[in-house]
PDB file of C-alpha atoms in Angstrom:
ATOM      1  CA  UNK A   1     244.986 188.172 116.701  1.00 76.00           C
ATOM      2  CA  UNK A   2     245.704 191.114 114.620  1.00 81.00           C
ATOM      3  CA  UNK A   3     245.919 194.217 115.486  1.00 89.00           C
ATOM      4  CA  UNK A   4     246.116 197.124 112.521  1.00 94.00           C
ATOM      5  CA  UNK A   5     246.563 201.094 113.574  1.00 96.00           C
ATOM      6  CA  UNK A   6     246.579 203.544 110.882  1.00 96.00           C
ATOM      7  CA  UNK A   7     247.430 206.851 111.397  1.00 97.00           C
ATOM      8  CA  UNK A   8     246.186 209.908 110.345  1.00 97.00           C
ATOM      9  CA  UNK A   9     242.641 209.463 109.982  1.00 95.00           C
ATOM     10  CA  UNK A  10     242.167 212.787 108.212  1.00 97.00           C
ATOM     11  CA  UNK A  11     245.074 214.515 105.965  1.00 98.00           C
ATOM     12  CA  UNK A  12     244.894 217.467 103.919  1.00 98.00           C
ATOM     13  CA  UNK A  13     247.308 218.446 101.261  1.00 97.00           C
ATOM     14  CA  UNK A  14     247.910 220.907  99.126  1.00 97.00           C
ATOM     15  CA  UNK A  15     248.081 219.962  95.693  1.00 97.00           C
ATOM     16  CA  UNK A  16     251.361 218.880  94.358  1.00 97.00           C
ATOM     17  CA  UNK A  17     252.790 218.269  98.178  1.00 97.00           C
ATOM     18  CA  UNK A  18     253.217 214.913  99.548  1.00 97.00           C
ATOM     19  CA  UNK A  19     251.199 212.621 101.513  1.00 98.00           C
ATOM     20  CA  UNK A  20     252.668 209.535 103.867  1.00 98.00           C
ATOM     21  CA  UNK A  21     249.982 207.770 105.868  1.00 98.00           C
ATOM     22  CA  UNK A  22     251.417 205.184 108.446  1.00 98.00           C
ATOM     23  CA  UNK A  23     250.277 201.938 109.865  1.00 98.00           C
ATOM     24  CA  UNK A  24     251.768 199.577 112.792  1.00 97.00           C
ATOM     25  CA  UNK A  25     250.912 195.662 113.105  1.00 96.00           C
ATOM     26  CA  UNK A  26     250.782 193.697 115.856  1.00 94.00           C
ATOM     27  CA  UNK A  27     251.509 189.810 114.446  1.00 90.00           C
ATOM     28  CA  UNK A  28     255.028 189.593 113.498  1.00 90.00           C
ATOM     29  CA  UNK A  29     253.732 186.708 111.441  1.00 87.00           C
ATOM     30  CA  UNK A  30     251.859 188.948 109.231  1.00 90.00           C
ATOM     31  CA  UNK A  31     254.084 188.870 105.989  1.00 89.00           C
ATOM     32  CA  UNK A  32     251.506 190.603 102.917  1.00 89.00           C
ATOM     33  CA  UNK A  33     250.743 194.326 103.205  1.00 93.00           C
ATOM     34  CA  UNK A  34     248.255 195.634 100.822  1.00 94.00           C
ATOM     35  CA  UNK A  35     247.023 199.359 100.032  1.00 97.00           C
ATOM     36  CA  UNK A  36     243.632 200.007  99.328  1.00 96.00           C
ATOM     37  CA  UNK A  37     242.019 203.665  98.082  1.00 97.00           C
ATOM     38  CA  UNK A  38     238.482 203.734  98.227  1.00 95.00           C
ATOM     39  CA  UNK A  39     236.769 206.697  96.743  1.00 94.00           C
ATOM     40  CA  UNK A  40     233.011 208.048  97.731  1.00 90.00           C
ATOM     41  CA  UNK A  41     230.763 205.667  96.841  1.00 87.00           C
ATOM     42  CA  UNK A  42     233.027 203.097  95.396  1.00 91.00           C
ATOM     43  CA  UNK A  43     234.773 199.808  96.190  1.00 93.00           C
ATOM     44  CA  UNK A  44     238.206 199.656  97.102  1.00 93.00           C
ATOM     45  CA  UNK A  45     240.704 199.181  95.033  1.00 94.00           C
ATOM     46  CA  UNK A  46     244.112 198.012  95.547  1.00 94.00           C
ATOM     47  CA  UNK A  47     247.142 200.525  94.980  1.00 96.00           C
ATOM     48  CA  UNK A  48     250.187 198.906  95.877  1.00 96.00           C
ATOM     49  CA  UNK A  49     251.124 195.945  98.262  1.00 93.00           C
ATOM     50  CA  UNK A  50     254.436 194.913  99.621  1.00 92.00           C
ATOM     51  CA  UNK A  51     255.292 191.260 100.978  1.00 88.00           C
ATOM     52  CA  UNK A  52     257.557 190.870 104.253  1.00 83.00           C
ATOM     53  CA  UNK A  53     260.807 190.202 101.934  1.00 82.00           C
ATOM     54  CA  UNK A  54     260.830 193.603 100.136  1.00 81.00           C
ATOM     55  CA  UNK A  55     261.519 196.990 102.204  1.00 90.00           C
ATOM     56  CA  UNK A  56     260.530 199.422  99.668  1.00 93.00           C
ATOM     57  CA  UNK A  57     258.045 199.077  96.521  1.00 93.00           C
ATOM     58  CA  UNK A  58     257.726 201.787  93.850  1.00 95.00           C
ATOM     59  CA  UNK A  59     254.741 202.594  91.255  1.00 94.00           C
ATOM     60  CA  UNK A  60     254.810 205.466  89.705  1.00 95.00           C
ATOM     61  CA  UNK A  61     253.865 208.713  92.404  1.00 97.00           C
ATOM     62  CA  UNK A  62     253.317 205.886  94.937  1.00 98.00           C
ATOM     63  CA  UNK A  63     255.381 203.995  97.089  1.00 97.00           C
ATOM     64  CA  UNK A  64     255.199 201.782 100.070  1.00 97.00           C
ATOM     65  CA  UNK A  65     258.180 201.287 103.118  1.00 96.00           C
ATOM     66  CA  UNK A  66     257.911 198.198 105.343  1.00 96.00           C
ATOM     67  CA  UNK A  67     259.984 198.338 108.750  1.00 95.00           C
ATOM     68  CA  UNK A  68     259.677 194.343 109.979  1.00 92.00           C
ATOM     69  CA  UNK A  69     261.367 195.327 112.945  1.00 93.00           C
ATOM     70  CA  UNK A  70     259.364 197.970 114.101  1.00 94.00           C
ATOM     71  CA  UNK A  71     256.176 196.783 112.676  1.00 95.00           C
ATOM     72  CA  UNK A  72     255.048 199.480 110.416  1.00 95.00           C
ATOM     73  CA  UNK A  73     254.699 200.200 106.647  1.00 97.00           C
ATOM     74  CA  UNK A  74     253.728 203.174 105.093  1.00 98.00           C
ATOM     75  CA  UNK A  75     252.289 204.858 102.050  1.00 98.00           C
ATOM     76  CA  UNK A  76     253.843 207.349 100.322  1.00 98.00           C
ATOM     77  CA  UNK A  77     252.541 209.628  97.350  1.00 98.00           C
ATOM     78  CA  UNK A  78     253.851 212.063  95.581  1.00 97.00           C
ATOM     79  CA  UNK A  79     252.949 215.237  93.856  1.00 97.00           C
ATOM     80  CA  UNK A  80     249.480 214.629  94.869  1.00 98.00           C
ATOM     81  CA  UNK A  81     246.798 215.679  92.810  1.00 97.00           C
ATOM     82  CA  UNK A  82     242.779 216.099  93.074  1.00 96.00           C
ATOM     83  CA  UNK A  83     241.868 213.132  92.343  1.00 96.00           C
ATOM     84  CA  UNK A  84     244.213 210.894  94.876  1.00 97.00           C
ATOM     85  CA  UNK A  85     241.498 212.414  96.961  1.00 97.00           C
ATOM     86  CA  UNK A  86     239.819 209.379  98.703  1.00 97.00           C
ATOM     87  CA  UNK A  87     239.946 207.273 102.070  1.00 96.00           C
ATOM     88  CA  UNK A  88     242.962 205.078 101.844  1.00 97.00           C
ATOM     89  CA  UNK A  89     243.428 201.472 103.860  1.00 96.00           C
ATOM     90  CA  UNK A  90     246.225 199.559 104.981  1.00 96.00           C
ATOM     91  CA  UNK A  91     245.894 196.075 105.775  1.00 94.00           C
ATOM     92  CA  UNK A  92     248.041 193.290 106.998  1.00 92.00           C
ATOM     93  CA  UNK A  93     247.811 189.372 106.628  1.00 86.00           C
ATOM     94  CA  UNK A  94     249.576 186.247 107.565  1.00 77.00           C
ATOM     95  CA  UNK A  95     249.058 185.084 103.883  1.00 62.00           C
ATOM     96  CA  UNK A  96     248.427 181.935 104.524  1.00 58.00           C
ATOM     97  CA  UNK A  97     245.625 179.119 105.524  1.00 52.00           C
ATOM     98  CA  UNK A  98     242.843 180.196 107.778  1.00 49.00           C
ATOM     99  CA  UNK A  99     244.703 183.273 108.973  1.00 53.00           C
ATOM    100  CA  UNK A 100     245.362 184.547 105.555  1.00 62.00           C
ATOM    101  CA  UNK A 101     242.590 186.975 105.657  1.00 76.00           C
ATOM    102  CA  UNK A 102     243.264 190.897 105.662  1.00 83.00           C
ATOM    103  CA  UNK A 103     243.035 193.087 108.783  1.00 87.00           C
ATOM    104  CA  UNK A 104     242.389 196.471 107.910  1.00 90.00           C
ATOM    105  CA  UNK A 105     243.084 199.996 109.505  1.00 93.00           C
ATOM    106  CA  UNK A 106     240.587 202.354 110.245  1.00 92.00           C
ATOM    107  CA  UNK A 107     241.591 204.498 106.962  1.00 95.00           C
ATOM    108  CA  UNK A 108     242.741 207.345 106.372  1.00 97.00           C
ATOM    109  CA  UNK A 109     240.575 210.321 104.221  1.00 96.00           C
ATOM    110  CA  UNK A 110     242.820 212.149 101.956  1.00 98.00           C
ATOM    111  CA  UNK A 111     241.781 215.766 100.558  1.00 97.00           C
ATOM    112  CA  UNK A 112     244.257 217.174  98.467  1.00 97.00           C
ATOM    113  CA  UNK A 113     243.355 220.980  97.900  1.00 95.00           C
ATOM    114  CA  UNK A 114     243.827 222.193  94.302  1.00 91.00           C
TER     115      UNK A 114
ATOM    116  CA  UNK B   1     236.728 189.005  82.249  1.00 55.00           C
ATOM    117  CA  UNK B   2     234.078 190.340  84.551  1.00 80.00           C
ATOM    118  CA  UNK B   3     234.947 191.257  88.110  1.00 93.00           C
ATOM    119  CA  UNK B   4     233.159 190.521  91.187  1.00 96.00           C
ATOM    120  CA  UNK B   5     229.685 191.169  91.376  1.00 96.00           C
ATOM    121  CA  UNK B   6     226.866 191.503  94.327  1.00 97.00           C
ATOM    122  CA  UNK B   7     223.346 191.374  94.496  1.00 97.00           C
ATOM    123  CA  UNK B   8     221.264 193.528  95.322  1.00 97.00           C
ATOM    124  CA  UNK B   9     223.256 196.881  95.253  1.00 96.00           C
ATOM    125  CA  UNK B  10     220.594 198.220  97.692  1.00 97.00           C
ATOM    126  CA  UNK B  11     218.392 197.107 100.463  1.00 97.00           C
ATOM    127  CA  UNK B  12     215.788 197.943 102.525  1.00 97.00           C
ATOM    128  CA  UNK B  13     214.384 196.046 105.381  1.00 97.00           C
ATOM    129  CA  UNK B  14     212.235 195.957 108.338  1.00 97.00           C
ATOM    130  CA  UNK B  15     213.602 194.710 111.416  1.00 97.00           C
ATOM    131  CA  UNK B  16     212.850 191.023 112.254  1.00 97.00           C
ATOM    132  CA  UNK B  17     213.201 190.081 108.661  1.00 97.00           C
ATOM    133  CA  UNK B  18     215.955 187.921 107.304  1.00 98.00           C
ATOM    134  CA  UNK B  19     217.534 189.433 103.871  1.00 98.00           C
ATOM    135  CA  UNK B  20     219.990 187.227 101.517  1.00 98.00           C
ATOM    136  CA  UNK B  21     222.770 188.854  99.888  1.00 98.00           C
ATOM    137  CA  UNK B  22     224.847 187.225  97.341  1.00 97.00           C
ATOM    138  CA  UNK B  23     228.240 187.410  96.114  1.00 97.00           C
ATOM    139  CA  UNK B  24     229.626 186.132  92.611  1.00 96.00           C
ATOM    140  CA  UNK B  25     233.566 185.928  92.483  1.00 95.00           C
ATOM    141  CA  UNK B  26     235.684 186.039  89.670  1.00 94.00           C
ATOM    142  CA  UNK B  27     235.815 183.006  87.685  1.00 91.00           C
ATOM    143  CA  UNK B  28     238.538 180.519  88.791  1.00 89.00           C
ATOM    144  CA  UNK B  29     239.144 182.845  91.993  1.00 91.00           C
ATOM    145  CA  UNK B  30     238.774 179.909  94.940  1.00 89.00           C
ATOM    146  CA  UNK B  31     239.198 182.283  97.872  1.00 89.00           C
ATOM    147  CA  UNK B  32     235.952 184.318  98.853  1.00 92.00           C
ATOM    148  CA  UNK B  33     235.813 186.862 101.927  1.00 92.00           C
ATOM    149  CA  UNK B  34     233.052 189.141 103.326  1.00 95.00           C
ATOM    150  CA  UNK B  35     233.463 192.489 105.047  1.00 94.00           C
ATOM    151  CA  UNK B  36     231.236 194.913 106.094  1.00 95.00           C
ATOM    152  CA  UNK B  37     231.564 198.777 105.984  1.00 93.00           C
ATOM    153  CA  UNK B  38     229.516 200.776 108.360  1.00 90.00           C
ATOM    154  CA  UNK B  39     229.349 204.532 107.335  1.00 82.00           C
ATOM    155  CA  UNK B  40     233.024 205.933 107.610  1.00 76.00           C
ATOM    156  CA  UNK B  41     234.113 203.264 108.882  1.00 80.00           C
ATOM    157  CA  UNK B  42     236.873 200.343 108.059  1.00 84.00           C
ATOM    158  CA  UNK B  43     236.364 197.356 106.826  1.00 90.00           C
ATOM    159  CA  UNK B  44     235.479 194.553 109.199  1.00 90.00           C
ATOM    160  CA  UNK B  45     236.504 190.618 108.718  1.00 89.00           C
ATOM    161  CA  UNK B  46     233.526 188.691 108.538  1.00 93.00           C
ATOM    162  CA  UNK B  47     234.226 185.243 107.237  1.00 91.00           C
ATOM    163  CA  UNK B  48     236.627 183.475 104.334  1.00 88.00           C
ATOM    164  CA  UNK B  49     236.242 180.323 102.776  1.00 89.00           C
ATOM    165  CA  UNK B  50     238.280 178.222 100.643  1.00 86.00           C
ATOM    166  CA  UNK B  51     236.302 176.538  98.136  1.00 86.00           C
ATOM    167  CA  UNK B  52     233.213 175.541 100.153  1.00 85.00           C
ATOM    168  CA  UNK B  53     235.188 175.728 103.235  1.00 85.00           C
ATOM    169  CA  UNK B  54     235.078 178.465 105.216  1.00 81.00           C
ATOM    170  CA  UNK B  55     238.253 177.926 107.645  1.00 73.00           C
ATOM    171  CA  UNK B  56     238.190 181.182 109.271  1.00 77.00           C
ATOM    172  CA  UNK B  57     234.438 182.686 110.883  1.00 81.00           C
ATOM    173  CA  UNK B  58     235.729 184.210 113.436  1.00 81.00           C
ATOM    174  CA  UNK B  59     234.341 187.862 112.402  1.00 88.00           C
ATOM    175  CA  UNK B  60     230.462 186.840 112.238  1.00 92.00           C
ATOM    176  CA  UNK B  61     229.244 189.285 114.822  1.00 92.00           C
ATOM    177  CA  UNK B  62     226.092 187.229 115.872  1.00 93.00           C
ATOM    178  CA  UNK B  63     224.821 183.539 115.470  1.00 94.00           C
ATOM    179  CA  UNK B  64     222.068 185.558 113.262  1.00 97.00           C
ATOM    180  CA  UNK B  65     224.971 185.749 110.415  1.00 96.00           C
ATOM    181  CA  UNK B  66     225.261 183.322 108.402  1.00 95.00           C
ATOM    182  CA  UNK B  67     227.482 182.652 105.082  1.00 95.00           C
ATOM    183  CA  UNK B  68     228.081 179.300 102.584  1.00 94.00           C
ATOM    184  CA  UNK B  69     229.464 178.866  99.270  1.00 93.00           C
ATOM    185  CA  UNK B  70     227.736 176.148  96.704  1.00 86.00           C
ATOM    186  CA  UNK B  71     229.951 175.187  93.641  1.00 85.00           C
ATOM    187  CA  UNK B  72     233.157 176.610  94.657  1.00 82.00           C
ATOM    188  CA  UNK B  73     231.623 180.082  93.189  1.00 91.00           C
ATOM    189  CA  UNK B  74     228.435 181.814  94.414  1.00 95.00           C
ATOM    190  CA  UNK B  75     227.956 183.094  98.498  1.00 96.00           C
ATOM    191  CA  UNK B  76     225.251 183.661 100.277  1.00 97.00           C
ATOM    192  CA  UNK B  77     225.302 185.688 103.001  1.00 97.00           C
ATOM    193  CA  UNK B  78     222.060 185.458 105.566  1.00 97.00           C
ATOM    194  CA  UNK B  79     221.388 187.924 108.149  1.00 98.00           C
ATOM    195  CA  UNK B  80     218.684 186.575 110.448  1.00 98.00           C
ATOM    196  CA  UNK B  81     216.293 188.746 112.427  1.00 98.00           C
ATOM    197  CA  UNK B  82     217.826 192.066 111.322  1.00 98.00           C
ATOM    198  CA  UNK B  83     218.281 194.836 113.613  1.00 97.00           C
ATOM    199  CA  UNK B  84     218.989 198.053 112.858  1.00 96.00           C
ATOM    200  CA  UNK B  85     222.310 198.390 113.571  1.00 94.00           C
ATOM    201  CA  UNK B  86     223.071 195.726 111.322  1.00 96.00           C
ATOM    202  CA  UNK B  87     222.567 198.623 108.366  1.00 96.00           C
ATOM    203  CA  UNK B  88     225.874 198.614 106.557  1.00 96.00           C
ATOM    204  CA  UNK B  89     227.429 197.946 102.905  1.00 96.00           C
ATOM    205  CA  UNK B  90     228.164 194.283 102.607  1.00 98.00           C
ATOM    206  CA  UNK B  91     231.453 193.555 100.631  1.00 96.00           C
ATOM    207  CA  UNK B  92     232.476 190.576  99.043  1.00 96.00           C
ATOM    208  CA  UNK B  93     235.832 190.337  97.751  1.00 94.00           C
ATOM    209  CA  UNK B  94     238.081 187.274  95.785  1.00 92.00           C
ATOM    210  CA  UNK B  95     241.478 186.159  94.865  1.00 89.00           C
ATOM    211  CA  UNK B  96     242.597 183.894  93.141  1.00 85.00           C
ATOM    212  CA  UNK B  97     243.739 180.295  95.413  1.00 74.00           C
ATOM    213  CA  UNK B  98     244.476 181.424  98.773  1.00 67.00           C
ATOM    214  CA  UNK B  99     244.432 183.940 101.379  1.00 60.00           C
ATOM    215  CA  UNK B 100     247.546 186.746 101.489  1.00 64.00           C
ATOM    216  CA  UNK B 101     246.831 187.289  97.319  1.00 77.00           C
ATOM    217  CA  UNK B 102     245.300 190.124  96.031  1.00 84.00           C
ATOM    218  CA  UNK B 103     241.660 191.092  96.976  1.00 89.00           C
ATOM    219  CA  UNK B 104     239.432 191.903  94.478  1.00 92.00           C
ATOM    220  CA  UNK B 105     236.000 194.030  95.791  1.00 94.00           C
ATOM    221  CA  UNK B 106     232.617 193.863  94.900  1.00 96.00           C
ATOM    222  CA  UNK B 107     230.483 196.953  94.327  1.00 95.00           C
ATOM    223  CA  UNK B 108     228.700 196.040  97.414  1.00 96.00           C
ATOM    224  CA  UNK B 109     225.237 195.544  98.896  1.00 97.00           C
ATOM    225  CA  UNK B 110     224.006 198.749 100.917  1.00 96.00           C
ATOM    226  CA  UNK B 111     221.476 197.430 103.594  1.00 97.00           C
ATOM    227  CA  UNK B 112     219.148 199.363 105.245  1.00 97.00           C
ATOM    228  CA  UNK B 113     217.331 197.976 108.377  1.00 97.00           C
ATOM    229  CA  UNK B 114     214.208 200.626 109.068  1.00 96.00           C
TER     230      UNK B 114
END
C-alpha cells in the first residue's frame, strides 16, 4: 500500500523567512495531494492540494511542487508569520474507489519565531 | 451550511467498557472516513465508506473496532472492550461523492481509557 514520508518533523523559522516541508510517496498511482495545517487543539484544515496533472499550485504565501517522477511534493510558504505556526500534513491518495482514502505523513510542527 | 460535527467532544472510560462515538457529515457529502490521532502523532486510516458501504477497512486496528453508517449520513464508531492504549482523538472527516476530494474534519472526540 501506501507509503507517505514527510520530512522535517520539527522546523523553526524566523519570522518573515521561508518554510518548505517535503514529502515522498510510494504508489505511483497516487494522483491527489492534499495539505493539511492543524493548529493546537484544532482540526485540520486543508491549505492547498495539487492533483497528479499540475506541477506547481499557487495561493497566496503558499505553494505546493509535485515531482511525479521522483515521487515527492512539497510545501512551500512564504514570508512566514506567527500564526502559520502549527503542525502541517501531507497526504497522498489514489483518488479513486476503495483506495481513494488519504495516507498521511507523520507532520511536520512549524514555529515561526517573531 | 454547518460542517462536520462529532459527539461527544470528550470521553472518559474505564477499561473493558465499550464507548460509541458518532460522526455527522456534511449534508449531501456521501464519502465518510475515520482517523485517529494519538498525541503528536499523524493521522491514522481507519475505515471509509461510500454511502453505507464501507469498501475500504483495512485500518481497523482490532476486531474490537467497529464502524457503520445508517441513512447515507450518521457513523457510529464502536470500540469494544477498551484498553488503554486505545486513548486517542477520534476524527471523522467528509467529502462530497468520492474518495481523492477534499476532506472536511470534525472537531473530534478525545477518548480517554483510565
Amino acid at each position: 500500500g501506501e507509503n507517505v514520508e514527510q520530512h522535517p518533523s520539527t522546523l523553526s523559522v524566523q519570522e518573515g523567512d521561508s518554510a518548505v516541508i517535503k514529502c515522498t510517496y510510494s504508489d505511483s498511482a497516487s494522483n491527489y495531494f492534499p495539505w493539511y495545517k492543524q493548529e493546537l487543539g484544532k482540526r485540520p484544515q486543508l491549505i492547498i492540494d495539487i492533483r497528479s496533472n499540475v506541477g506547481e499550485k499557487k495561493d497566496q504565501r503558499i505553494a505546493v511542487t509535485l515531482n511525479k517522477t521522483a515521487k515527492h511534493f512539497s510545501l512551500h510558504i512564504t514570508e512566514t508569520q506567527p500564526e502559520d505556526s502549527a503542525v502541517y500534513f501531507c497526504a497522498a491518495s489514489r483518488g479513486r474507489g476503495s483506495q481513494g482514502n488519504l495516507i498521511f505523513g507523520k507532520g511536520t510542527k512549524l514555529s515561526v519565531k517573531p | 451550511g454547518a460542517g462536520v460535527s462529532q459527539s461527544p467532544s470528550n470521553k472518559v472510560t474505564e477499561k473493558g467498557k465499550d464507548v460509541e462515538l458518532r460522526c455527522d457529515p456534511i449534508s449531501g457529502h456521501t464519502a465518510l472516513y475515520w482517523y485517529r490521532q494519538s498525541l503528536g502523532q499523524g493521522l491514522e486510516f481507519l475505515i471509509y465508506f461510500q454511502g453505507n458501504s464501507a469498501p475500504d477497512k483495512s485500518g481497523l486496528p482490532s476486531d474490537r473496532f467497529s464502524a457503520e453508517r445508517t441513512g447515507g449520513s450518521v457513523s457510529t464508531l464502536t470500540i469494544q472492550r477498551t484498553q488503554q492504549e486505545d486513548s486517542a482523538v477520534y476524527l471523522c472527516a467528509s467529502s462530497l461523492q468520492r474518495a481523492g476530494e477534499t476532506q472536511y474534519f470534525g472537531p473530534g472526540t478525545r477518548l480517554l481509557v483510565l
